[in-house]
JSON list of C-alpha atoms in Angstrom, two decimals:
[
{"chain": "K", "resi": 1, "resn": "MET", "atom": "CA", "xyz": [-0.15, 0.06, 0.22]},
{"chain": "K", "resi": 2, "resn": "GLY", "atom": "CA", "xyz": [0.59, 3.54, -0.61]},
{"chain": "K", "resi": 3, "resn": "ARG", "atom": "CA", "xyz": [1.04, 7.53, 0.13]},
{"chain": "K", "resi": 4, "resn": "LEU", "atom": "CA", "xyz": [-1.45, 9.63, -0.19]},
{"chain": "K", "resi": 5, "resn": "SER", "atom": "CA", "xyz": [-0.29, 13.42, 0.84]},
{"chain": "K", "resi": 6, "resn": "LEU", "atom": "CA", "xyz": [-2.12, 16.74, 1.31]},
{"chain": "K", "resi": 7, "resn": "LEU", "atom": "CA", "xyz": [-1.21, 19.55, 0.44]},
{"chain": "K", "resi": 8, "resn": "VAL", "atom": "CA", "xyz": [-2.18, 22.64, 1.13]},
{"chain": "K", "resi": 9, "resn": "THR", "atom": "CA", "xyz": [-0.44, 25.86, 1.25]},
{"chain": "K", "resi": 10, "resn": "SER", "atom": "CA", "xyz": [-1.25, 29.16, 2.01]},
{"chain": "K", "resi": 11, "resn": "PRO", "atom": "CA", "xyz": [-3.38, 31.45, -0.89]},
{"chain": "K", "resi": 12, "resn": "ARG", "atom": "CA", "xyz": [-1.37, 34.98, 0.48]},
{"chain": "K", "resi": 13, "resn": "VAL", "atom": "CA", "xyz": [2.75, 32.55, -0.42]},
{"chain": "K", "resi": 14, "resn": "ALA", "atom": "CA", "xyz": [3.85, 32.70, -3.97]},
{"chain": "K", "resi": 15, "resn": "PRO", "atom": "CA", "xyz": [1.78, 29.71, -5.41]},
{"chain": "K", "resi": 16, "resn": "GLY", "atom": "CA", "xyz": [5.35, 28.28, -6.38]},
{"chain": "K", "resi": 17, "resn": "LEU", "atom": "CA", "xyz": [7.08, 28.79, -3.36]},
{"chain": "K", "resi": 18, "resn": "LEU", "atom": "CA", "xyz": [7.07, 25.64, -1.80]},
{"chain": "K", "resi": 19, "resn": "SER", "atom": "CA", "xyz": [8.84, 24.01, 1.12]},
{"chain": "K", "resi": 20, "resn": "ARG", "atom": "CA", "xyz": [11.27, 21.65, 0.61]},
{"chain": "K", "resi": 21, "resn": "SER", "atom": "CA", "xyz": [9.25, 19.06, 1.76]},
{"chain": "K", "resi": 22, "resn": "ALA", "atom": "CA", "xyz": [6.54, 19.55, 0.07]},
{"chain": "K", "resi": 23, "resn": "TRP", "atom": "CA", "xyz": [8.33, 19.25, -2.78]},
{"chain": "K", "resi": 24, "resn": "TYR", "atom": "CA", "xyz": [10.09, 16.80, -2.24]},
{"chain": "K", "resi": 25, "resn": "ALA", "atom": "CA", "xyz": [6.12, 15.15, -1.98]},
{"chain": "K", "resi": 26, "resn": "VAL", "atom": "CA", "xyz": [5.14, 16.54, -5.06]},
{"chain": "K", "resi": 27, "resn": "GLU", "atom": "CA", "xyz": [8.17, 15.58, -7.23]},
{"chain": "K", "resi": 28, "resn": "SER", "atom": "CA", "xyz": [8.41, 12.37, -5.91]},
{"chain": "K", "resi": 29, "resn": "ALA", "atom": "CA", "xyz": [4.96, 11.03, -6.80]},
{"chain": "K", "resi": 30, "resn": "SER", "atom": "CA", "xyz": [3.35, 8.89, -9.29]},
{"chain": "K", "resi": 31, "resn": "ALA", "atom": "CA", "xyz": [0.88, 10.25, -8.55]},
{"chain": "K", "resi": 32, "resn": "ARG", "atom": "CA", "xyz": [-0.16, 14.13, -8.99]},
{"chain": "K", "resi": 33, "resn": "LEU", "atom": "CA", "xyz": [-4.18, 14.61, -8.55]},
{"chain": "K", "resi": 34, "resn": "CYS", "atom": "CA", "xyz": [-6.46, 18.44, -8.02]},
{"chain": "K", "resi": 35, "resn": "ARG", "atom": "CA", "xyz": [-9.78, 19.34, -9.23]},
{"chain": "K", "resi": 36, "resn": "ASP", "atom": "CA", "xyz": [-8.71, 21.93, -11.02]},
{"chain": "K", "resi": 37, "resn": "LEU", "atom": "CA", "xyz": [-5.34, 23.25, -13.07]},
{"chain": "K", "resi": 38, "resn": "SER", "atom": "CA", "xyz": [-6.44, 26.50, -12.96]},
{"chain": "K", "resi": 39, "resn": "GLU", "atom": "CA", "xyz": [-5.41, 27.03, -9.58]},
{"chain": "K", "resi": 40, "resn": "PRO", "atom": "CA", "xyz": [-2.50, 29.23, -9.29]},
{"chain": "K", "resi": 41, "resn": "VAL", "atom": "CA", "xyz": [-0.69, 25.64, -6.90]},
{"chain": "K", "resi": 42, "resn": "VAL", "atom": "CA", "xyz": [-1.29, 23.25, -9.83]},
{"chain": "K", "resi": 43, "resn": "ASP", "atom": "CA", "xyz": [-0.37, 25.68, -12.20]},
{"chain": "K", "resi": 44, "resn": "ALA", "atom": "CA", "xyz": [2.77, 26.35, -11.21]},
{"chain": "K", "resi": 45, "resn": "ILE", "atom": "CA", "xyz": [4.07, 22.99, -9.96]},
{"chain": "K", "resi": 46, "resn": "VAL", "atom": "CA", "xyz": [2.36, 22.02, -14.58]},
{"chain": "K", "resi": 47, "resn": "GLU", "atom": "CA", "xyz": [4.84, 24.44, -14.98]},
{"chain": "K", "resi": 48, "resn": "SER", "atom": "CA", "xyz": [7.64, 22.77, -13.07]},
{"chain": "K", "resi": 49, "resn": "GLY", "atom": "CA", "xyz": [8.06, 20.30, -15.87]},
{"chain": "K", "resi": 50, "resn": "LEU", "atom": "CA", "xyz": [5.59, 18.00, -13.81]},
{"chain": "K", "resi": 51, "resn": "THR", "atom": "CA", "xyz": [2.41, 16.28, -14.54]},
{"chain": "K", "resi": 52, "resn": "VAL", "atom": "CA", "xyz": [-0.90, 16.66, -13.37]},
{"chain": "K", "resi": 53, "resn": "ASP", "atom": "CA", "xyz": [-4.78, 15.04, -13.58]},
{"chain": "K", "resi": 54, "resn": "ALA", "atom": "CA", "xyz": [-7.52, 16.15, -12.72]},
{"chain": "K", "resi": 55, "resn": "VAL", "atom": "CA", "xyz": [-10.91, 14.63, -11.33]},
{"chain": "K", "resi": 56, "resn": "GLY", "atom": "CA", "xyz": [-13.00, 17.73, -12.13]},
{"chain": "K", "resi": 57, "resn": "PRO", "atom": "CA", "xyz": [-15.19, 19.39, -9.51]},
{"chain": "K", "resi": 58, "resn": "GLU", "atom": "CA", "xyz": [-17.56, 16.54, -9.95]},
{"chain": "K", "resi": 59, "resn": "PRO", "atom": "CA", "xyz": [-16.48, 14.18, -7.70]},
{"chain": "K", "resi": 60, "resn": "THR", "atom": "CA", "xyz": [-18.64, 14.84, -3.94]},
{"chain": "K", "resi": 61, "resn": "ALA", "atom": "CA", "xyz": [-16.02, 14.33, -0.84]},
{"chain": "K", "resi": 62, "resn": "PRO", "atom": "CA", "xyz": [-16.80, 10.72, -0.35]},
{"chain": "K", "resi": 63, "resn": "ASP", "atom": "CA", "xyz": [-16.39, 10.30, -3.71]},
{"chain": "K", "resi": 64, "resn": "LEU", "atom": "CA", "xyz": [-13.28, 11.79, -4.12]},
{"chain": "K", "resi": 65, "resn": "ALA", "atom": "CA", "xyz": [-12.08, 10.58, -0.06]},
{"chain": "K", "resi": 66, "resn": "ARG", "atom": "CA", "xyz": [-12.30, 6.10, -2.58]},
{"chain": "K", "resi": 67, "resn": "LEU", "atom": "CA", "xyz": [-10.32, 7.96, -5.77]},
{"chain": "K", "resi": 68, "resn": "LEU", "atom": "CA", "xyz": [-7.31, 9.16, -3.98]},
{"chain": "K", "resi": 69, "resn": "VAL", "atom": "CA", "xyz": [-7.70, 6.01, -0.81]},
{"chain": "K", "resi": 70, "resn": "SER", "atom": "CA", "xyz": [-7.93, 3.41, -4.05]},
{"chain": "K", "resi": 71, "resn": "ARG", "atom": "CA", "xyz": [-4.80, 4.88, -6.33]},
{"chain": "K", "resi": 72, "resn": "CYS", "atom": "CA", "xyz": [-2.27, 4.77, -3.52]},
{"chain": "K", "resi": 73, "resn": "VAL", "atom": "CA", "xyz": [-3.38, 0.94, -3.17]},
{"chain": "K", "resi": 74, "resn": "ASP", "atom": "CA", "xyz": [0.41, -0.06, -5.41]},
{"chain": "K", "resi": 75, "resn": "SER", "atom": "CA", "xyz": [1.13, 4.52, -5.24]},
{"chain": "K", "resi": 76, "resn": "ASP", "atom": "CA", "xyz": [2.37, 7.60, -4.34]},
{"chain": "K", "resi": 77, "resn": "VAL", "atom": "CA", "xyz": [-0.66, 9.81, -4.30]},
{"chain": "K", "resi": 78, "resn": "VAL", "atom": "CA", "xyz": [-0.26, 13.73, -3.61]},
{"chain": "K", "resi": 79, "resn": "TRP", "atom": "CA", "xyz": [-3.64, 15.40, -3.69]},
{"chain": "K", "resi": 80, "resn": "LEU", "atom": "CA", "xyz": [-3.17, 19.34, -4.41]},
{"chain": "K", "resi": 81, "resn": "GLY", "atom": "CA", "xyz": [-5.35, 21.15, -2.22]},
{"chain": "K", "resi": 82, "resn": "SER", "atom": "CA", "xyz": [-8.25, 23.34, -3.82]},
{"chain": "K", "resi": 83, "resn": "SER", "atom": "CA", "xyz": [-8.68, 27.38, -2.83]},
{"chain": "K", "resi": 84, "resn": "ASP", "atom": "CA", "xyz": [-11.45, 26.20, -0.90]},
{"chain": "K", "resi": 85, "resn": "ALA", "atom": "CA", "xyz": [-9.35, 24.08, 1.60]},
{"chain": "K", "resi": 86, "resn": "ASP", "atom": "CA", "xyz": [-11.41, 20.66, 0.07]},
{"chain": "K", "resi": 87, "resn": "PRO", "atom": "CA", "xyz": [-14.39, 20.36, 2.08]},
{"chain": "K", "resi": 88, "resn": "GLY", "atom": "CA", "xyz": [-15.66, 17.62, 4.02]},
{"chain": "K", "resi": 89, "resn": "LEU", "atom": "CA", "xyz": [-11.93, 16.06, 2.47]},
{"chain": "K", "resi": 90, "resn": "THR", "atom": "CA", "xyz": [-10.29, 14.76, 5.39]},
{"chain": "K", "resi": 91, "resn": "ASP", "atom": "CA", "xyz": [-13.65, 13.96, 7.22]},
{"chain": "K", "resi": 92, "resn": "ALA", "atom": "CA", "xyz": [-13.98, 11.32, 4.56]},
{"chain": "K", "resi": 93, "resn": "ILE", "atom": "CA", "xyz": [-10.20, 10.40, 4.08]},
{"chain": "K", "resi": 94, "resn": "ALA", "atom": "CA", "xyz": [-11.29, 9.24, 7.59]},
{"chain": "K", "resi": 95, "resn": "SER", "atom": "CA", "xyz": [-13.24, 7.42, 7.20]},
{"chain": "K", "resi": 96, "resn": "GLU", "atom": "CA", "xyz": [-12.58, 5.36, 3.85]},
{"chain": "K", "resi": 97, "resn": "VAL", "atom": "CA", "xyz": [-9.52, 3.73, 5.53]},
{"chain": "K", "resi": 98, "resn": "SER", "atom": "CA", "xyz": [-11.12, 3.19, 8.60]},
{"chain": "K", "resi": 99, "resn": "ARG", "atom": "CA", "xyz": [-12.69, 0.98, 6.81]},
{"chain": "K", "resi": 100, "resn": "LEU", "atom": "CA", "xyz": [-9.20, -1.12, 4.94]},
{"chain": "K", "resi": 101, "resn": "GLU", "atom": "CA", "xyz": [-7.54, -3.50, 6.86]},
{"chain": "K", "resi": 102, "resn": "VAL", "atom": "CA", "xyz": [-4.23, -2.66, 5.13]},
{"chain": "K", "resi": 103, "resn": "PRO", "atom": "CA", "xyz": [-4.99, 1.21, 4.45]},
{"chain": "K", "resi": 104, "resn": "PRO", "atom": "CA", "xyz": [-2.60, 3.85, 3.32]},
{"chain": "K", "resi": 105, "resn": "GLU", "atom": "CA", "xyz": [-0.35, 6.30, 4.53]},
{"chain": "K", "resi": 106, "resn": "VAL", "atom": "CA", "xyz": [-1.85, 8.96, 4.74]},
{"chain": "K", "resi": 107, "resn": "GLU", "atom": "CA", "xyz": [-0.31, 12.33, 5.81]},
{"chain": "K", "resi": 108, "resn": "VAL", "atom": "CA", "xyz": [-1.19, 15.90, 5.45]},
{"chain": "K", "resi": 109, "resn": "ILE", "atom": "CA", "xyz": [2.23, 18.50, 3.65]},
{"chain": "K", "resi": 110, "resn": "VAL", "atom": "CA", "xyz": [2.48, 21.82, 4.49]},
{"chain": "K", "resi": 111, "resn": "GLY", "atom": "CA", "xyz": [3.26, 22.84, 1.70]},
{"chain": "K", "resi": 112, "resn": "SER", "atom": "CA", "xyz": [3.68, 27.64, 3.19]},
{"chain": "K", "resi": 113, "resn": "TRP", "atom": "CA", "xyz": [2.80, 28.89, 5.85]},
{"chain": "K", "resi": 114, "resn": "ASP", "atom": "CA", "xyz": [0.85, 32.44, 6.98]},
{"chain": "K", "resi": 115, "resn": "VAL", "atom": "CA", "xyz": [3.61, 35.43, 6.85]},
{"chain": "K", "resi": 116, "resn": "PRO", "atom": "CA", "xyz": [3.15, 37.90, 10.36]},
{"chain": "K", "resi": 117, "resn": "GLY", "atom": "CA", "xyz": [0.91, 41.31, 8.71]},
{"chain": "K", "resi": 118, "resn": "SER", "atom": "CA", "xyz": [-0.24, 38.49, 5.64]},
{"chain": "K", "resi": 119, "resn": "ARG", "atom": "CA", "xyz": [-3.78, 39.40, 6.23]},
{"chain": "K", "resi": 120, "resn": "LEU", "atom": "CA", "xyz": [-3.30, 42.57, 5.25]},
{"chain": "K", "resi": 121, "resn": "LEU", "atom": "CA", "xyz": [-2.55, 41.38, 1.70]},
{"chain": "K", "resi": 122, "resn": "ASP", "atom": "CA", "xyz": [-6.28, 40.20, 2.48]},
{"chain": "K", "resi": 123, "resn": "ALA", "atom": "CA", "xyz": [-8.04, 43.48, 3.72]},
{"chain": "K", "resi": 124, "resn": "VAL", "atom": "CA", "xyz": [-6.36, 45.07, 0.22]},
{"chain": "K", "resi": 125, "resn": "ALA", "atom": "CA", "xyz": [-7.36, 42.43, -1.75]},
{"chain": "K", "resi": 126, "resn": "VAL", "atom": "CA", "xyz": [-11.46, 42.74, -0.88]},
{"chain": "K", "resi": 127, "resn": "MET", "atom": "CA", "xyz": [-11.10, 47.31, -1.29]},
{"chain": "K", "resi": 128, "resn": "ASP", "atom": "CA", "xyz": [-10.47, 45.80, -4.40]},
{"chain": "K", "resi": 129, "resn": "ARG", "atom": "CA", "xyz": [-13.33, 44.26, -4.63]},
{"chain": "K", "resi": 130, "resn": "LEU", "atom": "CA", "xyz": [-15.36, 47.04, -2.88]},
{"chain": "K", "resi": 131, "resn": "ARG", "atom": "CA", "xyz": [-13.73, 50.04, -5.99]},
{"chain": "K", "resi": 132, "resn": "SER", "atom": "CA", "xyz": [-13.60, 47.34, -9.11]},
{"chain": "K", "resi": 133, "resn": "PRO", "atom": "CA", "xyz": [-16.47, 46.93, -10.86]},
{"chain": "K", "resi": 134, "resn": "GLY", "atom": "CA", "xyz": [-19.97, 44.53, -10.06]},
{"chain": "K", "resi": 135, "resn": "GLY", "atom": "CA", "xyz": [-18.13, 45.36, -6.24]},
{"chain": "K", "resi": 136, "resn": "CYS", "atom": "CA", "xyz": [-19.77, 48.21, -3.80]},
{"chain": "K", "resi": 137, "resn": "PRO", "atom": "CA", "xyz": [-21.65, 51.26, -6.08]},
{"chain": "K", "resi": 138, "resn": "TRP", "atom": "CA", "xyz": [-20.98, 53.73, -2.55]},
{"chain": "K", "resi": 139, "resn": "ASP", "atom": "CA", "xyz": [-17.37, 52.62, -2.06]},
{"chain": "K", "resi": 140, "resn": "ALA", "atom": "CA", "xyz": [-17.13, 53.06, -6.42]},
{"chain": "K", "resi": 141, "resn": "LYS", "atom": "CA", "xyz": [-17.97, 57.00, -5.95]},
{"chain": "K", "resi": 142, "resn": "GLN", "atom": "CA", "xyz": [-15.80, 58.16, -2.86]},
{"chain": "K", "resi": 143, "resn": "THR", "atom": "CA", "xyz": [-13.21, 60.60, -3.93]},
{"chain": "K", "resi": 144, "resn": "HIS", "atom": "CA", "xyz": [-10.88, 61.57, -1.19]},
{"chain": "K", "resi": 145, "resn": "GLU", "atom": "CA", "xyz": [-12.28, 64.34, -0.63]},
{"chain": "K", "resi": 146, "resn": "SER", "atom": "CA", "xyz": [-15.45, 62.23, 0.88]},
{"chain": "K", "resi": 147, "resn": "LEU", "atom": "CA", "xyz": [-13.46, 59.92, 2.10]},
{"chain": "K", "resi": 148, "resn": "ALA", "atom": "CA", "xyz": [-12.07, 62.92, 4.34]},
{"chain": "K", "resi": 149, "resn": "LYS", "atom": "CA", "xyz": [-14.36, 63.20, 7.88]},
{"chain": "K", "resi": 150, "resn": "TYR", "atom": "CA", "xyz": [-14.42, 59.48, 8.23]},
{"chain": "K", "resi": 151, "resn": "LEU", "atom": "CA", "xyz": [-10.33, 59.40, 8.37]},
{"chain": "K", "resi": 152, "resn": "THR", "atom": "CA", "xyz": [-10.47, 61.54, 11.59]},
{"chain": "K", "resi": 153, "resn": "GLU", "atom": "CA", "xyz": [-13.58, 60.24, 13.13]},
{"chain": "K", "resi": 154, "resn": "GLU", "atom": "CA", "xyz": [-11.83, 57.17, 12.66]},
{"chain": "K", "resi": 155, "resn": "ALA", "atom": "CA", "xyz": [-8.69, 58.18, 14.16]},
{"chain": "K", "resi": 156, "resn": "GLY", "atom": "CA", "xyz": [-10.85, 59.97, 17.40]},
{"chain": "K", "resi": 157, "resn": "GLU", "atom": "CA", "xyz": [-13.01, 56.58, 17.83]},
{"chain": "K", "resi": 158, "resn": "ALA", "atom": "CA", "xyz": [-9.53, 54.81, 18.19]},
{"chain": "K", "resi": 159, "resn": "VAL", "atom": "CA", "xyz": [-7.70, 57.87, 20.97]},
{"chain": "K", "resi": 160, "resn": "GLU", "atom": "CA", "xyz": [-10.99, 56.88, 22.60]},
{"chain": "K", "resi": 161, "resn": "ALA", "atom": "CA", "xyz": [-11.05, 53.46, 22.47]},
{"chain": "K", "resi": 162, "resn": "ILE", "atom": "CA", "xyz": [-7.52, 53.58, 24.12]},
{"chain": "K", "resi": 163, "resn": "GLY", "atom": "CA", "xyz": [-9.08, 55.98, 27.35]},
{"chain": "K", "resi": 164, "resn": "THR", "atom": "CA", "xyz": [-11.21, 52.50, 27.36]},
{"chain": "K", "resi": 165, "resn": "GLY", "atom": "CA", "xyz": [-8.42, 50.37, 28.66]},
{"chain": "K", "resi": 166, "resn": "ASP", "atom": "CA", "xyz": [-10.39, 47.62, 25.85]},
{"chain": "K", "resi": 167, "resn": "ARG", "atom": "CA", "xyz": [-8.28, 46.79, 24.34]},
{"chain": "K", "resi": 168, "resn": "GLN", "atom": "CA", "xyz": [-10.29, 44.36, 21.43]},
{"chain": "K", "resi": 169, "resn": "HIS", "atom": "CA", "xyz": [-12.90, 47.75, 20.87]},
{"chain": "K", "resi": 170, "resn": "LEU", "atom": "CA", "xyz": [-8.97, 49.41, 20.01]},
{"chain": "K", "resi": 171, "resn": "ALA", "atom": "CA", "xyz": [-7.57, 46.26, 17.25]},
{"chain": "K", "resi": 172, "resn": "GLU", "atom": "CA", "xyz": [-10.77, 47.27, 15.78]},
{"chain": "K", "resi": 173, "resn": "GLU", "atom": "CA", "xyz": [-11.13, 50.74, 15.51]},
{"chain": "K", "resi": 174, "resn": "LEU", "atom": "CA", "xyz": [-7.46, 50.63, 14.27]},
{"chain": "K", "resi": 175, "resn": "GLY", "atom": "CA", "xyz": [-8.95, 48.03, 11.55]},
{"chain": "K", "resi": 176, "resn": "ASP", "atom": "CA", "xyz": [-11.75, 51.65, 10.76]},
{"chain": "K", "resi": 177, "resn": "VAL", "atom": "CA", "xyz": [-8.77, 52.97, 10.39]},
{"chain": "K", "resi": 178, "resn": "LEU", "atom": "CA", "xyz": [-6.74, 51.65, 8.40]},
{"chain": "K", "resi": 179, "resn": "LEU", "atom": "CA", "xyz": [-10.04, 51.38, 6.69]},
{"chain": "K", "resi": 180, "resn": "GLN", "atom": "CA", "xyz": [-9.80, 54.68, 5.34]},
{"chain": "K", "resi": 181, "resn": "VAL", "atom": "CA", "xyz": [-5.31, 54.06, 5.06]},
{"chain": "K", "resi": 182, "resn": "LEU", "atom": "CA", "xyz": [-6.32, 51.54, 2.21]},
{"chain": "K", "resi": 183, "resn": "PHE", "atom": "CA", "xyz": [-9.96, 53.42, 0.90]},
{"chain": "K", "resi": 184, "resn": "HIS", "atom": "CA", "xyz": [-7.39, 56.63, -0.24]},
{"chain": "K", "resi": 185, "resn": "ALA", "atom": "CA", "xyz": [-4.93, 54.55, -1.64]},
{"chain": "K", "resi": 186, "resn": "ARG", "atom": "CA", "xyz": [-7.59, 52.16, -3.85]},
{"chain": "K", "resi": 187, "resn": "VAL", "atom": "CA", "xyz": [-8.58, 55.35, -5.04]},
{"chain": "K", "resi": 188, "resn": "ALA", "atom": "CA", "xyz": [-5.51, 57.26, -5.59]},
{"chain": "K", "resi": 189, "resn": "GLU", "atom": "CA", "xyz": [-5.36, 54.52, -8.01]},
{"chain": "K", "resi": 190, "resn": "ASP", "atom": "CA", "xyz": [-8.06, 55.12, -10.41]},
{"chain": "K", "resi": 191, "resn": "ALA", "atom": "CA", "xyz": [-7.57, 58.61, -10.91]},
{"chain": "K", "resi": 192, "resn": "GLU", "atom": "CA", "xyz": [-7.03, 60.21, -13.99]},
{"chain": "K", "resi": 193, "resn": "SER", "atom": "CA", "xyz": [-4.05, 62.57, -13.96]},
{"chain": "K", "resi": 194, "resn": "ALA", "atom": "CA", "xyz": [-0.88, 59.74, -13.58]},
{"chain": "K", "resi": 195, "resn": "GLN", "atom": "CA", "xyz": [0.37, 62.72, -11.38]},
{"chain": "K", "resi": 196, "resn": "ASP", "atom": "CA", "xyz": [-2.41, 62.67, -8.89]},
{"chain": "K", "resi": 197, "resn": "GLN", "atom": "CA", "xyz": [-2.29, 57.93, -8.80]},
{"chain": "K", "resi": 198, "resn": "PHE", "atom": "CA", "xyz": [-0.30, 56.04, -6.55]},
{"chain": "K", "resi": 199, "resn": "ASP", "atom": "CA", "xyz": [-1.40, 53.12, -4.46]},
{"chain": "K", "resi": 200, "resn": "ILE", "atom": "CA", "xyz": [-0.94, 51.39, -0.99]},
{"chain": "K", "resi": 201, "resn": "ASP", "atom": "CA", "xyz": [2.77, 49.72, -2.42]},
{"chain": "K", "resi": 202, "resn": "ASP", "atom": "CA", "xyz": [3.62, 53.20, -2.32]},
{"chain": "K", "resi": 203, "resn": "VAL", "atom": "CA", "xyz": [2.04, 54.53, 1.06]},
{"chain": "K", "resi": 204, "resn": "ALA", "atom": "CA", "xyz": [4.22, 51.11, 2.29]},
{"chain": "K", "resi": 205, "resn": "GLY", "atom": "CA", "xyz": [7.19, 52.27, 0.13]},
{"chain": "K", "resi": 206, "resn": "VAL", "atom": "CA", "xyz": [7.11, 55.69, 2.18]},
{"chain": "K", "resi": 207, "resn": "LEU", "atom": "CA", "xyz": [6.52, 54.40, 5.36]},
{"chain": "K", "resi": 208, "resn": "VAL", "atom": "CA", "xyz": [9.68, 52.23, 5.16]},
{"chain": "K", "resi": 209, "resn": "ASP", "atom": "CA", "xyz": [11.71, 54.69, 3.76]},
{"chain": "K", "resi": 210, "resn": "LYS", "atom": "CA", "xyz": [11.16, 57.58, 6.43]},
{"chain": "K", "resi": 211, "resn": "LEU", "atom": "CA", "xyz": [10.98, 55.54, 9.12]},
{"chain": "K", "resi": 212, "resn": "VAL", "atom": "CA", "xyz": [14.97, 53.86, 8.20]},
{"chain": "K", "resi": 213, "resn": "ARG", "atom": "CA", "xyz": [15.71, 57.69, 7.90]},
{"chain": "K", "resi": 214, "resn": "ARG", "atom": "CA", "xyz": [14.25, 58.79, 11.38]},
{"chain": "K", "resi": 215, "resn": "HIS", "atom": "CA", "xyz": [15.89, 55.67, 12.69]},
{"chain": "K", "resi": 216, "resn": "PRO", "atom": "CA", "xyz": [20.08, 55.95, 11.71]},
{"chain": "K", "resi": 217, "resn": "HIS", "atom": "CA", "xyz": [20.81, 54.32, 15.45]},
{"chain": "K", "resi": 218, "resn": "VAL", "atom": "CA", "xyz": [18.69, 51.42, 14.55]},
{"chain": "K", "resi": 219, "resn": "PHE", "atom": "CA", "xyz": [19.42, 51.24, 11.22]},
{"chain": "K", "resi": 220, "resn": "ALA", "atom": "CA", "xyz": [22.74, 53.38, 10.11]},
{"chain": "K", "resi": 221, "resn": "ASP", "atom": "CA", "xyz": [25.36, 54.50, 12.77]},
{"chain": "K", "resi": 222, "resn": "GLY", "atom": "CA", "xyz": [23.54, 57.45, 14.60]},
{"chain": "K", "resi": 223, "resn": "ASP", "atom": "CA", "xyz": [24.00, 56.97, 18.11]},
{"chain": "K", "resi": 224, "resn": "ALA", "atom": "CA", "xyz": [20.91, 58.46, 19.69]},
{"chain": "K", "resi": 225, "resn": "SER", "atom": "CA", "xyz": [20.16, 55.36, 23.02]},
{"chain": "K", "resi": 226, "resn": "THR", "atom": "CA", "xyz": [16.94, 57.10, 25.08]},
{"chain": "K", "resi": 227, "resn": "PRO", "atom": "CA", "xyz": [13.92, 57.76, 24.17]},
{"chain": "K", "resi": 228, "resn": "GLU", "atom": "CA", "xyz": [14.60, 61.56, 24.51]},
{"chain": "K", "resi": 229, "resn": "GLU", "atom": "CA", "xyz": [17.72, 61.47, 21.92]},
{"chain": "K", "resi": 230, "resn": "VAL", "atom": "CA", "xyz": [15.89, 59.33, 19.81]},
{"chain": "K", "resi": 231, "resn": "GLU", "atom": "CA", "xyz": [13.02, 62.02, 18.88]},
{"chain": "K", "resi": 232, "resn": "ALA", "atom": "CA", "xyz": [15.76, 65.15, 19.16]},
{"chain": "K", "resi": 233, "resn": "GLU", "atom": "CA", "xyz": [16.96, 62.95, 16.45]},
{"chain": "K", "resi": 234, "resn": "TRP", "atom": "CA", "xyz": [13.58, 62.42, 14.31]},
{"chain": "K", "resi": 235, "resn": "ALA", "atom": "CA", "xyz": [13.01, 65.55, 14.72]},
{"chain": "K", "resi": 236, "resn": "ARG", "atom": "CA", "xyz": [16.27, 67.02, 13.47]},
{"chain": "K", "resi": 237, "resn": "ILE", "atom": "CA", "xyz": [15.78, 64.63, 10.67]},
{"chain": "K", "resi": 238, "resn": "LYS", "atom": "CA", "xyz": [12.43, 65.78, 9.96]},
{"chain": "K", "resi": 239, "resn": "ALA", "atom": "CA", "xyz": [13.14, 68.96, 9.67]},
{"chain": "K", "resi": 240, "resn": "GLN", "atom": "CA", "xyz": [15.67, 68.60, 7.65]},
{"chain": "K", "resi": 241, "resn": "GLU", "atom": "CA", "xyz": [14.28, 66.14, 4.95]},
{"chain": "K", "resi": 242, "resn": "LYS", "atom": "CA", "xyz": [10.66, 69.41, 5.25]},
{"chain": "K", "resi": 243, "resn": "ALA", "atom": "CA", "xyz": [13.96, 71.99, 4.48]},
{"chain": "K", "resi": 244, "resn": "ALA", "atom": "CA", "xyz": [15.47, 70.18, 1.76]},
{"chain": "K", "resi": 245, "resn": "LYS", "atom": "CA", "xyz": [11.92, 70.06, 0.46]},
{"chain": "K", "resi": 246, "resn": "GLN", "atom": "CA", "xyz": [11.81, 73.85, 0.04]},
{"chain": "K", "resi": 247, "resn": "SER", "atom": "CA", "xyz": [14.24, 74.27, -1.19]},
{"chain": "K", "resi": 248, "resn": "GLY", "atom": "CA", "xyz": [13.56, 72.34, -4.23]}
]
């Protein structure tokens, strides 16, 4: 009896960036099966030169479980998990192997994990969906000017949440502040004038550059060592930047 490997991956990681153990299992398997060849991970594996067979959307979880287990009689099989996580499949496989006197070895292989901050990608994707054709008509009509009041309101509510000491409430209010940042960045993407356009990566890039410049004691050879010295250095660098902009 062979082995059945269930490959699960994070949709927030580039599909070809699989763990070493995942690539080894995929490459050494006798058969690689999936529901849809257009799945990003499947596409990446096919691009690498490996063959993948699609079973299609028709088989139910129990039928698919029987198919996968039966293919393991004399070979190792890898199931390339679908983006919907194949509801009910693991339970169906457990039920199927429990009936067999000599069941195949079943393992779950984690091909990729979410990295810190990965849910921010989900937030960007949701905002894009809301502003795109077929999304929300209210979101689609907003401008920087119409949204300005909400930016002030949400920042104020976050400050109030800090005062209450309720950290879960604060997390929610900070999410509302983040929404405003995502919203303005997405509105800017749609600007008709090229000089008015920017996106969320531009916003993040400007922030990263600023943080690095204003923390020379961390990223360069600065010697600030106390909170007071750090604050003074921040103010000095900020003043220099402002003067440079005015003279330029």
